[in-house]
Amino acid sequence: MKVWQIDRNVKSLPSRAHKRKRTLTLEQIKEVLNACNDGSLKGVRDEAIISLLFGTGMRRGDVIGLDVSDYDGMDVSIRLGKGRKSRYVPLPKWVIKRVDAWLAVRPRFADKALFLAYDERMGSSCLYALFKKRTEAVGLNVHPHNARHTYVTHLLKKGVD
């Protein structure tokens, strides 16, 4: 068999190069949060949701699964996260400030869910849509899971194990 025949018969191996995860800088996160400051009820809600995503690294499902009783002013209790595991997530002060602002204006008559859309618990696709809307408003093309990548990247840069 000649060399040129071998080359044609051998399949190429998949690339080992990993796609770089999209992370945001602190300035970009501040821009997204400022874009939520439009004076509306949805703006306050969106700012609280986006701050939870970037400030804690929580998954989309964890955020929409929160009830008002899961928040105690210092941390949130995730009852059934990924893998059906429960855990407490401590909140940074800047996230607490935004969640408290949402609770101050959140409709009282509504469902026990922390975040609402049309007077009922917000769904995953609604959270995705609001995240995309707010990030695209400042010229970014990112997804909610990129907030998780951003959170972990910033922890690693600070030297956290």
Short mmCIF file of N, CA and C in Angstrom, two decimals:
data_model
loop_
_atom_site.label_atom_id
_atom_site.label_comp_id
_atom_site.label_asym_id
_atom_site.label_seq_id
_atom_site.Cartn_x
_atom_site.Cartn_y
_atom_site.Cartn_z
N MET A 1 0.85 -1.18 0.00
CA MET A 1 0.00 0.00 0.00
C MET A 1 0.90 1.24 0.00
N LYS A 2 0.55 2.18 -0.82
CA LYS A 2 1.34 3.38 -0.92
C LYS A 2 0.87 4.40 0.13
N VAL A 3 1.73 5.35 0.44
CA VAL A 3 1.45 6.33 1.49
C VAL A 3 0.18 7.12 1.18
N TRP A 4 -0.01 7.51 -0.05
CA TRP A 4 -1.19 8.32 -0.38
C TRP A 4 -2.47 7.54 -0.18
N GLN A 5 -2.42 6.20 -0.29
CA GLN A 5 -3.60 5.37 -0.05
C GLN A 5 -3.91 5.29 1.45
N ILE A 6 -2.90 5.23 2.29
CA ILE A 6 -3.09 5.19 3.74
C ILE A 6 -3.73 6.48 4.22
N ASP A 7 -3.25 7.61 3.72
CA ASP A 7 -3.79 8.90 4.14
C ASP A 7 -5.28 9.02 3.85
N ARG A 8 -5.72 8.47 2.74
CA ARG A 8 -7.13 8.55 2.39
C ARG A 8 -8.00 7.65 3.26
N ASN A 9 -7.46 6.57 3.77
CA ASN A 9 -8.24 5.59 4.51
C ASN A 9 -8.29 5.86 6.02
N VAL A 10 -7.45 6.75 6.51
CA VAL A 10 -7.40 7.03 7.94
C VAL A 10 -8.27 8.23 8.25
N LYS A 11 -9.16 8.04 9.20
CA LYS A 11 -10.03 9.14 9.61
C LYS A 11 -9.25 10.08 10.52
N SER A 12 -9.54 11.35 10.43
CA SER A 12 -8.84 12.30 11.30
C SER A 12 -9.44 12.22 12.70
N LEU A 13 -8.59 12.46 13.68
CA LEU A 13 -9.02 12.44 15.07
C LEU A 13 -9.75 13.73 15.40
N PRO A 14 -10.69 13.68 16.34
CA PRO A 14 -11.37 14.92 16.73
C PRO A 14 -10.38 15.89 17.35
N SER A 15 -10.65 17.15 17.17
CA SER A 15 -9.77 18.18 17.71
C SER A 15 -9.79 18.16 19.24
N ARG A 16 -8.63 18.33 19.83
CA ARG A 16 -8.52 18.38 21.29
C ARG A 16 -8.67 19.80 21.82
N ALA A 17 -8.70 20.73 20.89
CA ALA A 17 -8.84 22.12 21.31
C ALA A 17 -10.24 22.34 21.86
N HIS A 18 -10.32 22.80 23.10
CA HIS A 18 -11.62 23.05 23.72
C HIS A 18 -12.08 24.46 23.39
N LYS A 19 -13.36 24.57 23.22
CA LYS A 19 -13.94 25.88 22.99
C LYS A 19 -13.80 26.70 24.27
N ARG A 20 -13.29 27.90 24.15
CA ARG A 20 -13.10 28.77 25.31
C ARG A 20 -14.44 29.21 25.86
N LYS A 21 -14.60 29.05 27.16
CA LYS A 21 -15.84 29.46 27.81
C LYS A 21 -15.90 30.98 27.88
N ARG A 22 -17.05 31.54 27.62
CA ARG A 22 -17.23 32.99 27.62
C ARG A 22 -17.42 33.46 29.05
N THR A 23 -16.52 34.29 29.52
CA THR A 23 -16.65 34.88 30.85
C THR A 23 -16.72 36.40 30.72
N LEU A 24 -17.34 37.03 31.68
CA LEU A 24 -17.49 38.47 31.66
C LEU A 24 -16.57 39.12 32.69
N THR A 25 -16.16 40.32 32.41
CA THR A 25 -15.36 41.08 33.36
C THR A 25 -16.31 41.73 34.38
N LEU A 26 -15.74 42.24 35.45
CA LEU A 26 -16.57 42.92 36.45
C LEU A 26 -17.26 44.14 35.86
N GLU A 27 -16.58 44.83 34.96
CA GLU A 27 -17.18 46.00 34.32
C GLU A 27 -18.39 45.60 33.46
N GLN A 28 -18.27 44.49 32.75
CA GLN A 28 -19.39 44.02 31.94
C GLN A 28 -20.58 43.61 32.80
N ILE A 29 -20.29 42.97 33.94
CA ILE A 29 -21.37 42.59 34.86
C ILE A 29 -22.08 43.85 35.37
N LYS A 30 -21.31 44.88 35.72
CA LYS A 30 -21.90 46.13 36.19
C LYS A 30 -22.76 46.77 35.10
N GLU A 31 -22.31 46.70 33.84
CA GLU A 31 -23.10 47.24 32.73
C GLU A 31 -24.44 46.53 32.60
N VAL A 32 -24.42 45.20 32.73
CA VAL A 32 -25.66 44.43 32.62
C VAL A 32 -26.60 44.80 33.76
N LEU A 33 -26.07 44.91 34.98
CA LEU A 33 -26.91 45.27 36.13
C LEU A 33 -27.46 46.69 35.98
N ASN A 34 -26.64 47.60 35.46
CA ASN A 34 -27.12 48.97 35.23
C ASN A 34 -28.19 49.02 34.15
N ALA A 35 -28.12 48.10 33.18
CA ALA A 35 -29.14 48.05 32.13
C ALA A 35 -30.50 47.66 32.70
N CYS A 36 -30.49 46.98 33.84
CA CYS A 36 -31.75 46.60 34.49
C CYS A 36 -32.41 47.77 35.21
N ASN A 37 -31.64 48.80 35.52
CA ASN A 37 -32.14 49.96 36.25
C ASN A 37 -32.98 50.85 35.35
N ASP A 38 -34.16 50.39 35.00
CA ASP A 38 -35.03 51.18 34.13
C ASP A 38 -36.25 51.72 34.87
N GLY A 39 -36.27 51.54 36.19
CA GLY A 39 -37.37 52.07 36.99
C GLY A 39 -38.62 51.20 37.01
N SER A 40 -38.56 50.04 36.40
CA SER A 40 -39.73 49.18 36.35
C SER A 40 -39.62 48.05 37.38
N LEU A 41 -40.75 47.43 37.66
CA LEU A 41 -40.78 46.27 38.55
C LEU A 41 -39.97 45.12 37.98
N LYS A 42 -40.10 44.92 36.67
CA LYS A 42 -39.31 43.86 36.02
C LYS A 42 -37.82 44.16 36.10
N GLY A 43 -37.46 45.40 36.03
CA GLY A 43 -36.05 45.78 36.12
C GLY A 43 -35.46 45.40 37.47
N VAL A 44 -36.20 45.64 38.54
CA VAL A 44 -35.74 45.28 39.89
C VAL A 44 -35.63 43.76 40.01
N ARG A 45 -36.63 43.06 39.49
CA ARG A 45 -36.61 41.59 39.51
C ARG A 45 -35.43 41.05 38.71
N ASP A 46 -35.24 41.58 37.50
CA ASP A 46 -34.16 41.10 36.64
C ASP A 46 -32.79 41.35 37.25
N GLU A 47 -32.65 42.50 37.89
CA GLU A 47 -31.38 42.83 38.54
C GLU A 47 -31.08 41.84 39.67
N ALA A 48 -32.10 41.46 40.43
CA ALA A 48 -31.91 40.48 41.51
C ALA A 48 -31.54 39.11 40.94
N ILE A 49 -32.21 38.71 39.87
CA ILE A 49 -31.92 37.41 39.26
C ILE A 49 -30.51 37.37 38.69
N ILE A 50 -30.15 38.39 37.95
CA ILE A 50 -28.83 38.41 37.31
C ILE A 50 -27.73 38.51 38.36
N SER A 51 -27.97 39.25 39.43
CA SER A 51 -26.96 39.32 40.49
C SER A 51 -26.80 37.97 41.18
N LEU A 52 -27.89 37.23 41.36
CA LEU A 52 -27.79 35.88 41.93
C LEU A 52 -26.97 34.96 41.03
N LEU A 53 -27.21 35.04 39.73
CA LEU A 53 -26.49 34.19 38.80
C LEU A 53 -24.99 34.49 38.80
N PHE A 54 -24.64 35.78 38.71
CA PHE A 54 -23.23 36.16 38.67
C PHE A 54 -22.56 36.12 40.04
N GLY A 55 -23.31 36.40 41.10
CA GLY A 55 -22.72 36.51 42.43
C GLY A 55 -22.60 35.21 43.19
N THR A 56 -23.29 34.17 42.71
CA THR A 56 -23.25 32.89 43.43
C THR A 56 -22.90 31.70 42.55
N GLY A 57 -23.01 31.86 41.24
CA GLY A 57 -22.76 30.74 40.35
C GLY A 57 -23.89 29.74 40.33
N MET A 58 -25.07 30.14 40.79
CA MET A 58 -26.21 29.22 40.81
C MET A 58 -26.66 28.89 39.40
N ARG A 59 -27.25 27.72 39.26
CA ARG A 59 -27.82 27.31 37.99
C ARG A 59 -29.18 27.97 37.80
N ARG A 60 -29.63 28.01 36.56
CA ARG A 60 -30.94 28.57 36.22
C ARG A 60 -32.05 27.91 37.03
N GLY A 61 -32.03 26.58 37.10
CA GLY A 61 -33.06 25.84 37.83
C GLY A 61 -33.05 26.12 39.31
N ASP A 62 -31.85 26.39 39.86
CA ASP A 62 -31.75 26.72 41.29
C ASP A 62 -32.42 28.05 41.58
N VAL A 63 -32.21 29.02 40.70
CA VAL A 63 -32.76 30.36 40.92
C VAL A 63 -34.29 30.35 40.81
N ILE A 64 -34.83 29.69 39.79
CA ILE A 64 -36.28 29.70 39.63
C ILE A 64 -36.97 28.81 40.66
N GLY A 65 -36.22 27.90 41.29
CA GLY A 65 -36.80 27.03 42.31
C GLY A 65 -36.85 27.64 43.69
N LEU A 66 -36.31 28.86 43.85
CA LEU A 66 -36.27 29.49 45.17
C LEU A 66 -37.66 29.99 45.58
N ASP A 67 -37.97 29.77 46.85
CA ASP A 67 -39.16 30.36 47.46
C ASP A 67 -38.72 31.52 48.33
N VAL A 68 -39.67 32.37 48.70
CA VAL A 68 -39.36 33.50 49.58
C VAL A 68 -38.79 32.98 50.90
N SER A 69 -39.30 31.87 51.40
CA SER A 69 -38.83 31.31 52.68
C SER A 69 -37.42 30.73 52.59
N ASP A 70 -36.88 30.54 51.39
CA ASP A 70 -35.52 30.02 51.23
C ASP A 70 -34.46 31.09 51.44
N TYR A 71 -34.87 32.34 51.48
CA TYR A 71 -33.95 33.46 51.65
C TYR A 71 -34.07 33.98 53.07
N ASP A 72 -32.92 34.08 53.76
CA ASP A 72 -32.96 34.55 55.15
C ASP A 72 -32.20 35.86 55.37
N GLY A 73 -31.85 36.55 54.31
CA GLY A 73 -31.13 37.81 54.44
C GLY A 73 -29.63 37.67 54.40
N MET A 74 -29.13 36.46 54.48
CA MET A 74 -27.68 36.20 54.43
C MET A 74 -27.32 35.16 53.38
N ASP A 75 -28.19 34.17 53.22
CA ASP A 75 -27.93 33.11 52.26
C ASP A 75 -29.26 32.55 51.76
N VAL A 76 -29.16 31.66 50.78
CA VAL A 76 -30.36 31.00 50.28
C VAL A 76 -30.19 29.49 50.46
N SER A 77 -31.30 28.85 50.66
CA SER A 77 -31.32 27.41 50.81
C SER A 77 -31.87 26.80 49.53
N ILE A 78 -31.04 26.00 48.89
CA ILE A 78 -31.49 25.31 47.69
C ILE A 78 -31.95 23.94 48.14
N ARG A 79 -33.24 23.71 48.02
CA ARG A 79 -33.82 22.47 48.54
C ARG A 79 -33.48 21.26 47.68
N LEU A 80 -33.69 21.36 46.40
CA LEU A 80 -33.38 20.24 45.52
C LEU A 80 -32.68 20.76 44.28
N GLY A 81 -31.36 20.82 44.36
CA GLY A 81 -30.58 21.26 43.22
C GLY A 81 -30.24 20.11 42.31
N LYS A 82 -29.24 20.30 41.49
CA LYS A 82 -28.81 19.25 40.58
C LYS A 82 -28.38 18.03 41.38
N GLY A 83 -28.79 16.86 40.96
CA GLY A 83 -28.48 15.64 41.70
C GLY A 83 -29.36 15.47 42.92
N ARG A 84 -30.46 16.24 42.99
CA ARG A 84 -31.41 16.18 44.11
C ARG A 84 -30.72 16.43 45.45
N LYS A 85 -29.74 17.34 45.44
CA LYS A 85 -28.99 17.67 46.66
C LYS A 85 -29.44 19.02 47.20
N SER A 86 -29.47 19.11 48.52
CA SER A 86 -29.80 20.37 49.18
C SER A 86 -28.52 21.02 49.68
N ARG A 87 -28.51 22.36 49.67
CA ARG A 87 -27.32 23.07 50.15
C ARG A 87 -27.68 24.52 50.47
N TYR A 88 -26.79 25.17 51.22
CA TYR A 88 -26.92 26.60 51.50
C TYR A 88 -25.89 27.34 50.65
N VAL A 89 -26.30 28.46 50.10
CA VAL A 89 -25.41 29.29 49.29
C VAL A 89 -25.31 30.65 49.95
N PRO A 90 -24.11 31.01 50.45
CA PRO A 90 -23.93 32.34 51.04
C PRO A 90 -23.98 33.41 49.94
N LEU A 91 -24.53 34.56 50.30
CA LEU A 91 -24.68 35.63 49.32
C LEU A 91 -23.74 36.79 49.62
N PRO A 92 -23.09 37.33 48.60
CA PRO A 92 -22.31 38.55 48.79
C PRO A 92 -23.23 39.73 49.11
N LYS A 93 -22.69 40.76 49.73
CA LYS A 93 -23.50 41.92 50.13
C LYS A 93 -24.18 42.59 48.95
N TRP A 94 -23.49 42.68 47.82
CA TRP A 94 -24.09 43.35 46.66
C TRP A 94 -25.27 42.56 46.10
N VAL A 95 -25.28 41.24 46.29
CA VAL A 95 -26.42 40.42 45.86
C VAL A 95 -27.57 40.58 46.86
N ILE A 96 -27.25 40.57 48.16
CA ILE A 96 -28.27 40.74 49.20
C ILE A 96 -29.03 42.05 49.00
N LYS A 97 -28.29 43.11 48.68
CA LYS A 97 -28.91 44.43 48.46
C LYS A 97 -29.94 44.37 47.34
N ARG A 98 -29.64 43.66 46.28
CA ARG A 98 -30.54 43.58 45.13
C ARG A 98 -31.73 42.65 45.40
N VAL A 99 -31.50 41.56 46.12
CA VAL A 99 -32.61 40.65 46.46
C VAL A 99 -33.56 41.36 47.44
N ASP A 100 -33.01 42.09 48.40
CA ASP A 100 -33.84 42.86 49.34
C ASP A 100 -34.67 43.92 48.60
N ALA A 101 -34.06 44.56 47.60
CA ALA A 101 -34.79 45.56 46.81
C ALA A 101 -35.96 44.90 46.07
N TRP A 102 -35.75 43.67 45.57
CA TRP A 102 -36.83 42.95 44.90
C TRP A 102 -37.94 42.58 45.89
N LEU A 103 -37.55 42.10 47.06
CA LEU A 103 -38.55 41.71 48.05
C LEU A 103 -39.39 42.90 48.52
N ALA A 104 -38.80 44.09 48.51
CA ALA A 104 -39.52 45.29 48.93
C ALA A 104 -40.65 45.65 47.96
N VAL A 105 -40.50 45.28 46.68
CA VAL A 105 -41.51 45.65 45.68
C VAL A 105 -42.26 44.44 45.13
N ARG A 106 -41.86 43.26 45.52
CA ARG A 106 -42.49 42.02 45.03
C ARG A 106 -43.96 41.98 45.44
N PRO A 107 -44.84 41.60 44.52
CA PRO A 107 -46.28 41.52 44.87
C PRO A 107 -46.50 40.55 46.04
N ARG A 108 -47.24 40.99 47.04
CA ARG A 108 -47.47 40.19 48.25
C ARG A 108 -48.52 39.09 48.05
N PHE A 109 -49.45 39.32 47.15
CA PHE A 109 -50.55 38.38 46.96
C PHE A 109 -50.15 37.16 46.16
N ALA A 110 -48.96 37.15 45.68
CA ALA A 110 -48.55 36.15 44.70
C ALA A 110 -48.13 34.82 45.33
N ASP A 111 -47.78 33.92 44.46
CA ASP A 111 -47.25 32.60 44.78
C ASP A 111 -46.09 32.72 45.75
N LYS A 112 -45.73 31.63 46.42
CA LYS A 112 -44.62 31.64 47.37
C LYS A 112 -43.26 31.69 46.69
N ALA A 113 -43.22 31.60 45.36
CA ALA A 113 -41.96 31.65 44.61
C ALA A 113 -41.29 33.01 44.79
N LEU A 114 -39.96 33.02 44.86
CA LEU A 114 -39.22 34.27 45.01
C LEU A 114 -39.32 35.12 43.75
N PHE A 115 -39.20 34.48 42.59
CA PHE A 115 -39.24 35.22 41.33
C PHE A 115 -40.47 34.82 40.53
N LEU A 116 -41.19 35.84 40.10
CA LEU A 116 -42.48 35.64 39.45
C LEU A 116 -42.46 36.15 38.02
N ALA A 117 -43.31 35.54 37.23
CA ALA A 117 -43.61 36.02 35.88
C ALA A 117 -45.11 35.84 35.70
N TYR A 118 -45.81 36.92 35.54
CA TYR A 118 -47.26 36.88 35.39
C TYR A 118 -47.94 36.23 36.60
N ASP A 119 -47.54 36.64 37.78
CA ASP A 119 -48.15 36.21 39.05
C ASP A 119 -48.01 34.72 39.36
N GLU A 120 -47.04 34.06 38.76
CA GLU A 120 -46.75 32.66 39.09
C GLU A 120 -45.26 32.44 39.00
N ARG A 121 -44.81 31.29 39.44
CA ARG A 121 -43.38 30.99 39.44
C ARG A 121 -42.80 31.12 38.04
N MET A 122 -41.66 31.80 37.97
CA MET A 122 -40.99 32.00 36.70
C MET A 122 -40.47 30.66 36.18
N GLY A 123 -40.54 30.47 34.89
CA GLY A 123 -40.02 29.26 34.27
C GLY A 123 -38.61 29.46 33.76
N SER A 124 -37.99 28.37 33.40
CA SER A 124 -36.61 28.39 32.93
C SER A 124 -36.46 29.19 31.63
N SER A 125 -37.40 29.04 30.72
CA SER A 125 -37.30 29.75 29.45
C SER A 125 -37.51 31.25 29.64
N CYS A 126 -38.32 31.64 30.60
CA CYS A 126 -38.53 33.06 30.90
C CYS A 126 -37.24 33.67 31.46
N LEU A 127 -36.57 32.95 32.36
CA LEU A 127 -35.31 33.44 32.91
C LEU A 127 -34.28 33.57 31.80
N TYR A 128 -34.22 32.58 30.92
CA TYR A 128 -33.29 32.62 29.79
C TYR A 128 -33.56 33.85 28.93
N ALA A 129 -34.82 34.10 28.63
CA ALA A 129 -35.19 35.23 27.77
C ALA A 129 -34.83 36.57 28.41
N LEU A 130 -35.10 36.72 29.70
CA LEU A 130 -34.78 38.00 30.34
C LEU A 130 -33.27 38.20 30.43
N PHE A 131 -32.53 37.12 30.66
CA PHE A 131 -31.07 37.22 30.71
C PHE A 131 -30.52 37.65 29.35
N LYS A 132 -31.01 37.01 28.29
CA LYS A 132 -30.56 37.36 26.93
C LYS A 132 -30.93 38.81 26.60
N LYS A 133 -32.12 39.22 26.97
CA LYS A 133 -32.57 40.59 26.69
C LYS A 133 -31.66 41.61 27.37
N ARG A 134 -31.36 41.36 28.64
CA ARG A 134 -30.56 42.33 29.41
C ARG A 134 -29.09 42.33 28.96
N THR A 135 -28.55 41.19 28.60
CA THR A 135 -27.15 41.16 28.17
C THR A 135 -26.99 41.69 26.75
N GLU A 136 -27.96 41.40 25.89
CA GLU A 136 -27.89 41.92 24.52
C GLU A 136 -28.07 43.43 24.50
N ALA A 137 -28.75 43.98 25.49
CA ALA A 137 -28.95 45.44 25.58
C ALA A 137 -27.62 46.18 25.74
N VAL A 138 -26.62 45.49 26.29
CA VAL A 138 -25.29 46.11 26.44
C VAL A 138 -24.29 45.54 25.44
N GLY A 139 -24.79 44.81 24.45
CA GLY A 139 -23.93 44.33 23.37
C GLY A 139 -23.20 43.02 23.65
N LEU A 140 -23.69 42.21 24.57
CA LEU A 140 -23.04 40.94 24.88
C LEU A 140 -23.88 39.79 24.36
N ASN A 141 -23.21 38.75 23.91
CA ASN A 141 -23.89 37.54 23.44
C ASN A 141 -23.51 36.39 24.37
N VAL A 142 -24.19 36.31 25.51
CA VAL A 142 -23.89 35.27 26.51
C VAL A 142 -25.18 34.60 26.95
N HIS A 143 -25.04 33.47 27.60
CA HIS A 143 -26.16 32.68 28.10
C HIS A 143 -26.10 32.63 29.63
N PRO A 144 -27.18 32.26 30.29
CA PRO A 144 -27.16 32.21 31.75
C PRO A 144 -26.06 31.31 32.32
N HIS A 145 -25.72 30.23 31.64
CA HIS A 145 -24.67 29.35 32.18
C HIS A 145 -23.30 30.02 32.13
N ASN A 146 -23.14 31.03 31.25
CA ASN A 146 -21.89 31.78 31.24
C ASN A 146 -21.68 32.55 32.54
N ALA A 147 -22.76 32.86 33.25
CA ALA A 147 -22.63 33.50 34.56
C ALA A 147 -21.95 32.55 35.53
N ARG A 148 -22.25 31.28 35.42
CA ARG A 148 -21.61 30.26 36.27
C ARG A 148 -20.11 30.16 35.95
N HIS A 149 -19.77 30.17 34.66
CA HIS A 149 -18.36 30.14 34.25
C HIS A 149 -17.64 31.39 34.76
N THR A 150 -18.31 32.53 34.67
CA THR A 150 -17.73 33.79 35.13
C THR A 150 -17.47 33.75 36.63
N TYR A 151 -18.43 33.25 37.39
CA TYR A 151 -18.29 33.16 38.84
C TYR A 151 -17.07 32.31 39.21
N VAL A 152 -16.95 31.15 38.61
CA VAL A 152 -15.84 30.25 38.93
C VAL A 152 -14.52 30.85 38.49
N THR A 153 -14.48 31.49 37.33
CA THR A 153 -13.25 32.10 36.84
C THR A 153 -12.77 33.19 37.80
N HIS A 154 -13.69 34.02 38.29
CA HIS A 154 -13.30 35.08 39.23
C HIS A 154 -12.82 34.50 40.56
N LEU A 155 -13.41 33.40 41.00
CA LEU A 155 -12.93 32.75 42.22
C LEU A 155 -11.49 32.23 42.03
N LEU A 156 -11.25 31.60 40.90
CA LEU A 156 -9.90 31.07 40.63
C LEU A 156 -8.87 32.20 40.53
N LYS A 157 -9.25 33.31 39.95
CA LYS A 157 -8.33 34.45 39.85
C LYS A 157 -7.99 35.04 41.22
N LYS A 158 -8.92 34.89 42.17
CA LYS A 158 -8.68 35.37 43.54
C LYS A 158 -7.91 34.36 44.37
N GLY A 159 -7.64 33.18 43.79
CA GLY A 159 -6.85 32.18 44.50
C GLY A 159 -7.67 31.21 45.34
N VAL A 160 -8.98 31.18 45.16
CA VAL A 160 -9.83 30.26 45.90
C VAL A 160 -9.64 28.87 45.33
N ASP A 161 -9.57 27.88 46.20
CA ASP A 161 -9.37 26.49 45.74
C ASP A 161 -10.65 25.98 45.11
#
